[in-house]
Amino acid sequence: MTTPQDESPRESPVTPADVADAARLVSFGLQAKLLPARDAEYTELVRRHREDPPFARLADAVAAGLGLVVLEVSVRAGMALAAAEDSVFAVKMGDYSRRAASETTDRFLHGLAHLAVAALAFPRPEDLADEGYLGRVSVNGVDAFVRQACRRLEEQAELAGDNTDPASDAPGLEAAWRVWARRSTTGATKDARRLAGSTIGITGKAVAFLVDSGFLQKTSDDAGGTYRTTARYQLQVRDLAASAAMAELLDLGVVPVTDGTATLLPADQSEELVADAGLPFYSL
């Protein structure tokens, strides 16, 4: 026989209003550029998710039903969501690259640009763990970084006696560095606009995609455009950090980190880089 003290408190029944609030929170989370600080209702729903476990489970279930993974719910990031591969909300890199470039080779270079932005934004594991950390990158700086990585890979290939073109399906960075190194940095159209297929043009498109996705915020037009990371991007890169390609890029030693700051190694003077590359800088 149980006593009143033995009985666990029963949760209140879920009401249609609760379901509506949970769905509303998920809808806020799908607005990548919106933060709780800009919307009082969003702030209240985030607070409720953090303080009301039954409501949190309900909101997480709504997200799961839509094929979404809840990465974090906080004042700094809002409801940060990632779409599962089969979700209607999934924006696959392949879809992005097909919109950004018609040539298969260029699509591969777009992927390399995204990888480089992530590596420069968060070059250390502790950067991904520190919620107060802001990575800052520039379009010209990303291109400079990749070109230095290409030079380092070329040196490694020469030492290994393997300086022939790799197969098109070669793994990791090996199939990309030669293509990037040979591609024009900026190029120009007849009216002096940079070519979309130049490495600066490719990097610019990649960064614009990240801005539209709420992962980067533009801070100035310096160095082809300078940007800072958002909490959402930090959460996304935490998953990417485990990838072999990103580890390979960082292992090249192009981004040395010693005292908590990061920059690029001085470029070879013989290397053609964009003037005023605006190499990436970081701040807490």
mmCIF file of C-alpha atoms in Angstrom:
data_model
loop_
_atom_site.group_PDB
_atom_site.id
_atom_site.type_symbol
_atom_site.label_atom_id
_atom_site.label_comp_id
_atom_site.label_asym_id
_atom_site.label_seq_id
_atom_site.Cartn_x
_atom_site.Cartn_y
_atom_site.Cartn_z
ATOM 1 C CA MET A 1 0.000 0.000 0.000
ATOM 2 C CA THR A 2 1.426 3.330 -1.027
ATOM 3 C CA THR A 3 1.362 6.484 0.980
ATOM 4 C CA PRO A 4 1.055 10.048 -0.330
ATOM 5 C CA GLN A 5 4.796 10.449 0.239
ATOM 6 C CA ASP A 6 5.531 7.482 -2.062
ATOM 7 C CA GLU A 7 3.588 8.870 -4.967
ATOM 8 C CA SER A 8 5.656 10.769 -7.557
ATOM 9 C CA PRO A 9 4.128 14.020 -8.775
ATOM 10 C CA ARG A 10 2.142 13.622 -11.948
ATOM 11 C CA GLU A 11 2.833 15.815 -14.917
ATOM 12 C CA SER A 12 0.071 18.049 -16.091
ATOM 13 C CA PRO A 13 -1.635 16.802 -19.258
ATOM 14 C CA VAL A 14 -0.354 18.280 -22.515
ATOM 15 C CA THR A 15 -2.740 20.855 -23.913
ATOM 16 C CA PRO A 16 -3.153 22.116 -27.495
ATOM 17 C CA ALA A 17 -1.651 25.399 -26.295
ATOM 18 C CA ASP A 18 1.482 23.553 -25.141
ATOM 19 C CA VAL A 19 1.829 21.884 -28.533
ATOM 20 C CA ALA A 20 1.384 25.228 -30.250
ATOM 21 C CA ASP A 21 4.076 26.795 -28.061
ATOM 22 C CA ALA A 22 6.460 23.909 -28.739
ATOM 23 C CA ALA A 23 5.902 24.213 -32.488
ATOM 24 C CA ARG A 24 6.369 27.970 -32.219
ATOM 25 C CA LEU A 25 9.745 27.457 -30.554
ATOM 26 C CA VAL A 26 10.830 25.108 -33.354
ATOM 27 C CA SER A 27 9.672 27.662 -35.924
ATOM 28 C CA PHE A 28 11.861 30.280 -34.243
ATOM 29 C CA GLY A 29 14.768 27.849 -34.374
ATOM 30 C CA LEU A 30 14.309 27.447 -38.123
ATOM 31 C CA GLN A 31 14.849 31.184 -38.594
ATOM 32 C CA ALA A 32 18.618 30.940 -38.655
ATOM 33 C CA LYS A 33 19.371 34.642 -38.249
ATOM 34 C CA LEU A 34 16.908 35.266 -35.408
ATOM 35 C CA LEU A 35 18.209 35.301 -31.839
ATOM 36 C CA PRO A 36 16.160 35.357 -28.609
ATOM 37 C CA ALA A 37 17.566 38.785 -27.747
ATOM 38 C CA ARG A 38 15.618 40.209 -30.694
ATOM 39 C CA ASP A 39 12.237 38.683 -29.830
ATOM 40 C CA ALA A 40 10.544 38.630 -26.425
ATOM 41 C CA GLU A 41 8.359 35.613 -27.261
ATOM 42 C CA TYR A 42 11.399 33.644 -28.413
ATOM 43 C CA THR A 43 13.207 34.524 -25.182
ATOM 44 C CA GLU A 44 10.274 33.314 -23.091
ATOM 45 C CA LEU A 45 9.990 30.027 -24.979
ATOM 46 C CA VAL A 46 13.715 29.383 -24.596
ATOM 47 C CA ARG A 47 13.403 30.061 -20.867
ATOM 48 C CA ARG A 48 10.465 27.655 -20.642
ATOM 49 C CA HIS A 49 12.391 24.965 -22.518
ATOM 50 C CA ARG A 50 15.255 25.259 -20.034
ATOM 51 C CA GLU A 51 13.096 25.362 -16.899
ATOM 52 C CA ASP A 52 10.159 23.109 -17.788
ATOM 53 C CA PRO A 53 11.334 19.532 -18.611
ATOM 54 C CA PRO A 54 7.939 18.294 -19.906
ATOM 55 C CA PHE A 55 7.763 21.249 -22.296
ATOM 56 C CA ALA A 56 11.376 20.650 -23.354
ATOM 57 C CA ARG A 57 10.574 17.024 -24.194
ATOM 58 C CA LEU A 58 7.519 18.125 -26.144
ATOM 59 C CA ALA A 59 9.459 20.702 -28.169
ATOM 60 C CA ASP A 60 12.267 18.223 -28.846
ATOM 61 C CA ALA A 61 9.680 15.685 -30.024
ATOM 62 C CA VAL A 62 8.154 18.215 -32.418
ATOM 63 C CA ALA A 63 11.623 18.895 -33.821
ATOM 64 C CA ALA A 64 12.374 15.184 -34.143
ATOM 65 C CA GLY A 65 9.120 14.638 -35.992
ATOM 66 C CA LEU A 66 10.248 17.188 -38.562
ATOM 67 C CA GLY A 67 13.593 15.448 -39.025
ATOM 68 C CA LEU A 68 15.481 18.017 -36.953
ATOM 69 C CA VAL A 69 18.169 17.468 -34.326
ATOM 70 C CA VAL A 70 18.284 19.899 -31.404
ATOM 71 C CA LEU A 71 21.912 20.918 -30.903
ATOM 72 C CA GLU A 72 21.311 23.396 -28.108
ATOM 73 C CA VAL A 73 18.637 25.603 -26.611
ATOM 74 C CA SER A 74 20.089 28.678 -24.952
ATOM 75 C CA VAL A 75 19.828 32.442 -24.812
ATOM 76 C CA ARG A 76 23.006 32.778 -26.884
ATOM 77 C CA ALA A 77 22.023 30.402 -29.704
ATOM 78 C CA GLY A 78 18.246 30.136 -29.417
ATOM 79 C CA MET A 79 16.987 26.733 -30.521
ATOM 80 C CA ALA A 80 19.907 25.613 -32.672
ATOM 81 C CA LEU A 81 18.769 22.909 -35.074
ATOM 82 C CA ALA A 82 20.449 20.609 -37.555
ATOM 83 C CA ALA A 83 18.471 18.800 -40.217
ATOM 84 C CA ALA A 84 18.779 15.049 -40.650
ATOM 85 C CA GLU A 85 19.632 13.909 -44.170
ATOM 86 C CA ASP A 86 16.064 12.855 -44.899
ATOM 87 C CA SER A 87 14.485 16.006 -43.478
ATOM 88 C CA VAL A 88 12.543 18.329 -45.745
ATOM 89 C CA PHE A 89 14.570 21.135 -44.129
ATOM 90 C CA ALA A 90 17.938 19.639 -45.045
ATOM 91 C CA VAL A 91 20.138 21.884 -47.146
ATOM 92 C CA LYS A 92 22.697 19.465 -48.486
ATOM 93 C CA MET A 93 26.122 20.650 -49.538
ATOM 94 C CA GLY A 94 25.487 18.963 -52.878
ATOM 95 C CA ASP A 95 22.392 21.121 -53.449
ATOM 96 C CA TYR A 96 24.352 24.240 -52.534
ATOM 97 C CA SER A 97 27.294 23.336 -54.776
ATOM 98 C CA ARG A 98 25.042 22.547 -57.731
ATOM 99 C CA ARG A 99 23.497 26.001 -57.381
ATOM 100 C CA ALA A 100 26.890 27.623 -56.917
ATOM 101 C CA ALA A 101 28.761 25.895 -59.758
ATOM 102 C CA SER A 102 27.982 23.868 -62.839
ATOM 103 C CA GLU A 103 31.369 22.131 -63.064
ATOM 104 C CA THR A 104 32.036 19.127 -60.823
ATOM 105 C CA THR A 105 35.572 20.359 -60.093
ATOM 106 C CA ASP A 106 34.242 23.714 -58.913
ATOM 107 C CA ARG A 107 31.793 21.970 -56.598
ATOM 108 C CA PHE A 108 34.720 20.199 -54.977
ATOM 109 C CA LEU A 109 36.498 23.540 -54.538
ATOM 110 C CA HIS A 110 33.404 25.010 -52.873
ATOM 111 C CA GLY A 111 33.588 22.183 -50.344
ATOM 112 C CA LEU A 112 37.251 22.962 -49.717
ATOM 113 C CA ALA A 113 36.382 26.640 -49.146
ATOM 114 C CA HIS A 114 33.804 25.675 -46.510
ATOM 115 C CA LEU A 115 36.314 23.377 -44.833
ATOM 116 C CA ALA A 116 38.918 26.154 -44.755
ATOM 117 C CA VAL A 117 36.489 28.661 -43.209
ATOM 118 C CA ALA A 118 35.685 26.194 -40.417
ATOM 119 C CA ALA A 119 39.363 25.406 -39.786
ATOM 120 C CA LEU A 120 40.314 29.080 -39.597
ATOM 121 C CA ALA A 121 37.342 30.026 -37.442
ATOM 122 C CA PHE A 122 38.067 27.348 -34.819
ATOM 123 C CA PRO A 123 41.659 26.096 -35.098
ATOM 124 C CA ARG A 124 41.781 24.558 -31.592
ATOM 125 C CA PRO A 125 39.474 22.112 -29.782
ATOM 126 C CA GLU A 126 39.181 24.578 -26.894
ATOM 127 C CA ASP A 127 37.790 27.193 -29.292
ATOM 128 C CA LEU A 128 34.821 24.926 -29.944
ATOM 129 C CA ALA A 129 34.303 24.310 -26.234
ATOM 130 C CA ASP A 130 34.497 27.983 -25.209
ATOM 131 C CA GLU A 131 31.077 29.585 -25.594
ATOM 132 C CA GLY A 132 32.620 33.050 -25.399
ATOM 133 C CA TYR A 133 34.991 32.481 -28.307
ATOM 134 C CA LEU A 134 34.482 34.398 -31.546
ATOM 135 C CA GLY A 135 36.340 33.371 -34.665
ATOM 136 C CA ARG A 136 36.880 35.993 -37.349
ATOM 137 C CA VAL A 137 37.704 35.263 -40.965
ATOM 138 C CA SER A 138 38.013 37.212 -44.191
ATOM 139 C CA VAL A 139 37.402 36.134 -47.772
ATOM 140 C CA ASN A 140 40.928 37.045 -48.860
ATOM 141 C CA GLY A 141 42.370 35.434 -45.741
ATOM 142 C CA VAL A 142 40.606 32.137 -46.432
ATOM 143 C CA ASP A 143 42.027 32.072 -49.955
ATOM 144 C CA ALA A 144 45.504 32.867 -48.608
ATOM 145 C CA PHE A 145 45.148 30.028 -46.106
ATOM 146 C CA VAL A 146 44.153 27.494 -48.756
ATOM 147 C CA ARG A 147 46.982 28.564 -51.038
ATOM 148 C CA GLN A 148 49.486 28.106 -48.231
ATOM 149 C CA ALA A 149 47.973 24.698 -47.521
ATOM 150 C CA CYS A 150 48.374 23.862 -51.223
ATOM 151 C CA ARG A 151 52.041 24.849 -51.059
ATOM 152 C CA ARG A 152 52.557 22.647 -47.987
ATOM 153 C CA LEU A 153 50.855 19.688 -49.682
ATOM 154 C CA GLU A 154 52.988 20.177 -52.784
ATOM 155 C CA GLU A 155 56.131 20.097 -50.651
ATOM 156 C CA GLN A 156 54.962 16.874 -49.014
ATOM 157 C CA ALA A 157 54.220 15.314 -52.405
ATOM 158 C CA GLU A 158 57.675 16.216 -53.700
ATOM 159 C CA LEU A 159 59.359 14.714 -50.650
ATOM 160 C CA ALA A 160 57.342 11.540 -51.133
ATOM 161 C CA GLY A 161 58.255 11.431 -54.820
ATOM 162 C CA ASP A 162 54.587 11.527 -55.698
ATOM 163 C CA ASN A 163 54.261 14.754 -57.639
ATOM 164 C CA THR A 164 51.967 13.428 -60.358
ATOM 165 C CA ASP A 165 48.320 14.322 -60.710
ATOM 166 C CA PRO A 166 46.163 12.156 -58.429
ATOM 167 C CA ALA A 167 43.127 10.220 -59.550
ATOM 168 C CA SER A 168 39.918 12.229 -59.604
ATOM 169 C CA ASP A 169 38.536 10.177 -56.720
ATOM 170 C CA ALA A 170 41.626 10.599 -54.504
ATOM 171 C CA PRO A 171 40.687 10.957 -50.809
ATOM 172 C CA GLY A 172 41.082 13.944 -48.510
ATOM 173 C CA LEU A 173 42.733 17.108 -49.781
ATOM 174 C CA GLU A 174 45.019 15.434 -52.320
ATOM 175 C CA ALA A 175 42.585 15.745 -55.231
ATOM 176 C CA ALA A 176 41.857 19.424 -54.537
ATOM 177 C CA TRP A 177 45.083 21.256 -53.807
ATOM 178 C CA ARG A 178 46.475 21.142 -57.340
ATOM 179 C CA VAL A 179 43.229 22.462 -58.799
ATOM 180 C CA TRP A 180 43.013 25.345 -56.299
ATOM 181 C CA ALA A 181 46.676 26.253 -56.766
ATOM 182 C CA ARG A 182 46.263 26.453 -60.536
ATOM 183 C CA ARG A 183 43.047 28.460 -60.415
ATOM 184 C CA SER A 184 43.191 32.243 -60.792
ATOM 185 C CA THR A 185 42.916 34.121 -57.507
ATOM 186 C CA THR A 186 40.513 36.766 -58.768
ATOM 187 C CA GLY A 187 40.351 36.922 -62.553
ATOM 188 C CA ALA A 188 38.198 39.628 -64.037
ATOM 189 C CA THR A 189 35.312 40.122 -66.404
ATOM 190 C CA LYS A 190 35.245 42.875 -69.015
ATOM 191 C CA ASP A 191 33.676 45.217 -66.460
ATOM 192 C CA ALA A 192 36.341 44.358 -63.847
ATOM 193 C CA ARG A 193 34.160 42.152 -61.660
ATOM 194 C CA ARG A 194 35.851 39.127 -60.141
ATOM 195 C CA LEU A 195 35.145 35.841 -61.841
ATOM 196 C CA ALA A 196 32.739 33.520 -60.041
ATOM 197 C CA GLY A 197 35.063 30.613 -60.798
ATOM 198 C CA SER A 198 38.149 32.298 -59.306
ATOM 199 C CA THR A 199 39.201 31.117 -55.865
ATOM 200 C CA ILE A 200 38.181 34.462 -54.333
ATOM 201 C CA GLY A 201 34.820 34.179 -56.129
ATOM 202 C CA ILE A 202 34.320 30.638 -54.820
ATOM 203 C CA THR A 203 35.245 31.661 -51.286
ATOM 204 C CA GLY A 204 32.902 34.652 -51.475
ATOM 205 C CA LYS A 205 29.990 32.397 -52.431
ATOM 206 C CA ALA A 206 30.783 29.978 -49.620
ATOM 207 C CA VAL A 207 30.876 32.791 -47.071
ATOM 208 C CA ALA A 208 27.639 34.299 -48.408
ATOM 209 C CA PHE A 209 25.947 30.917 -47.963
ATOM 210 C CA LEU A 210 27.154 30.783 -44.352
ATOM 211 C CA VAL A 211 25.812 34.304 -43.724
ATOM 212 C CA ASP A 212 22.410 33.361 -45.161
ATOM 213 C CA SER A 213 22.412 30.267 -42.942
ATOM 214 C CA GLY A 214 23.004 32.337 -39.790
ATOM 215 C CA PHE A 215 26.508 30.940 -39.256
ATOM 216 C CA LEU A 216 28.539 34.088 -39.966
ATOM 217 C CA GLN A 217 27.873 37.804 -39.541
ATOM 218 C CA LYS A 218 29.597 40.424 -41.656
ATOM 219 C CA THR A 219 31.603 43.008 -39.730
ATOM 220 C CA SER A 220 33.272 44.995 -42.530
ATOM 221 C CA ASP A 221 34.194 45.063 -46.205
ATOM 222 C CA ASP A 222 37.888 44.790 -45.399
ATOM 223 C CA ALA A 223 39.964 42.057 -47.084
ATOM 224 C CA GLY A 224 37.174 41.053 -49.427
ATOM 225 C CA GLY A 225 34.707 40.944 -46.526
ATOM 226 C CA THR A 226 35.427 40.191 -42.870
ATOM 227 C CA TYR A 227 33.068 38.093 -40.748
ATOM 228 C CA ARG A 228 32.626 36.803 -37.219
ATOM 229 C CA THR A 229 31.224 33.464 -36.195
ATOM 230 C CA THR A 230 27.897 32.880 -34.444
ATOM 231 C CA ALA A 231 26.951 30.422 -31.716
ATOM 232 C CA ARG A 232 25.110 28.343 -34.315
ATOM 233 C CA TYR A 233 28.236 27.984 -36.422
ATOM 234 C CA GLN A 234 30.264 26.908 -33.406
ATOM 235 C CA LEU A 235 27.749 24.141 -32.744
ATOM 236 C CA GLN A 236 27.823 23.013 -36.375
ATOM 237 C CA VAL A 237 31.623 22.952 -36.560
ATOM 238 C CA ARG A 238 31.814 20.783 -33.435
ATOM 239 C CA ASP A 239 30.481 17.932 -35.570
ATOM 240 C CA LEU A 240 32.724 18.789 -38.524
ATOM 241 C CA ALA A 241 35.808 18.905 -36.291
ATOM 242 C CA ALA A 242 35.834 15.117 -36.109
ATOM 243 C CA SER A 243 36.186 14.799 -39.878
ATOM 244 C CA ALA A 244 39.429 13.476 -41.319
ATOM 245 C CA ALA A 245 39.601 16.276 -43.892
ATOM 246 C CA MET A 246 39.508 19.065 -41.316
ATOM 247 C CA ALA A 247 42.094 17.299 -39.160
ATOM 248 C CA GLU A 248 44.303 16.897 -42.222
ATOM 249 C CA LEU A 249 44.030 20.593 -43.013
ATOM 250 C CA LEU A 250 44.966 21.675 -39.484
ATOM 251 C CA ASP A 251 47.782 19.124 -39.269
ATOM 252 C CA LEU A 252 49.584 20.925 -42.103
ATOM 253 C CA GLY A 253 50.681 23.505 -39.537
ATOM 254 C CA VAL A 254 49.575 26.498 -41.587
ATOM 255 C CA VAL A 255 47.699 27.848 -38.553
ATOM 256 C CA PRO A 256 50.156 27.742 -35.639
ATOM 257 C CA VAL A 257 48.660 28.331 -32.191
ATOM 258 C CA THR A 258 50.893 29.015 -29.207
ATOM 259 C CA ASP A 259 49.617 31.620 -26.779
ATOM 260 C CA GLY A 260 45.888 31.410 -27.419
ATOM 261 C CA THR A 261 45.961 33.443 -30.616
ATOM 262 C CA ALA A 262 46.035 32.167 -34.170
ATOM 263 C CA THR A 263 47.271 33.458 -37.495
ATOM 264 C CA LEU A 264 48.842 32.157 -40.683
ATOM 265 C CA LEU A 265 52.500 31.397 -41.187
ATOM 266 C CA PRO A 266 54.244 34.017 -43.355
ATOM 267 C CA ALA A 267 53.625 33.256 -46.999
ATOM 268 C CA ASP A 268 56.399 32.341 -49.365
ATOM 269 C CA GLN A 269 57.394 35.581 -51.085
ATOM 270 C CA SER A 270 57.284 33.806 -54.431
ATOM 271 C CA GLU A 271 53.649 32.883 -53.924
ATOM 272 C CA GLU A 272 50.966 34.952 -55.599
ATOM 273 C CA LEU A 273 48.479 35.995 -52.929
ATOM 274 C CA VAL A 274 45.760 38.614 -52.910
ATOM 275 C CA ALA A 275 47.093 42.023 -51.916
ATOM 276 C CA ASP A 276 46.127 42.910 -48.327
ATOM 277 C CA ALA A 277 44.918 39.391 -47.709
ATOM 278 C CA GLY A 278 43.670 40.373 -44.279
ATOM 279 C CA LEU A 279 44.726 37.139 -42.651
ATOM 280 C CA PRO A 280 42.225 35.829 -40.089
ATOM 281 C CA PHE A 281 42.271 37.097 -36.557
ATOM 282 C CA TYR A 282 40.531 35.880 -33.409
ATOM 283 C CA SER A 283 39.201 37.300 -30.175
ATOM 284 C CA LEU A 284 37.551 36.156 -26.978
#
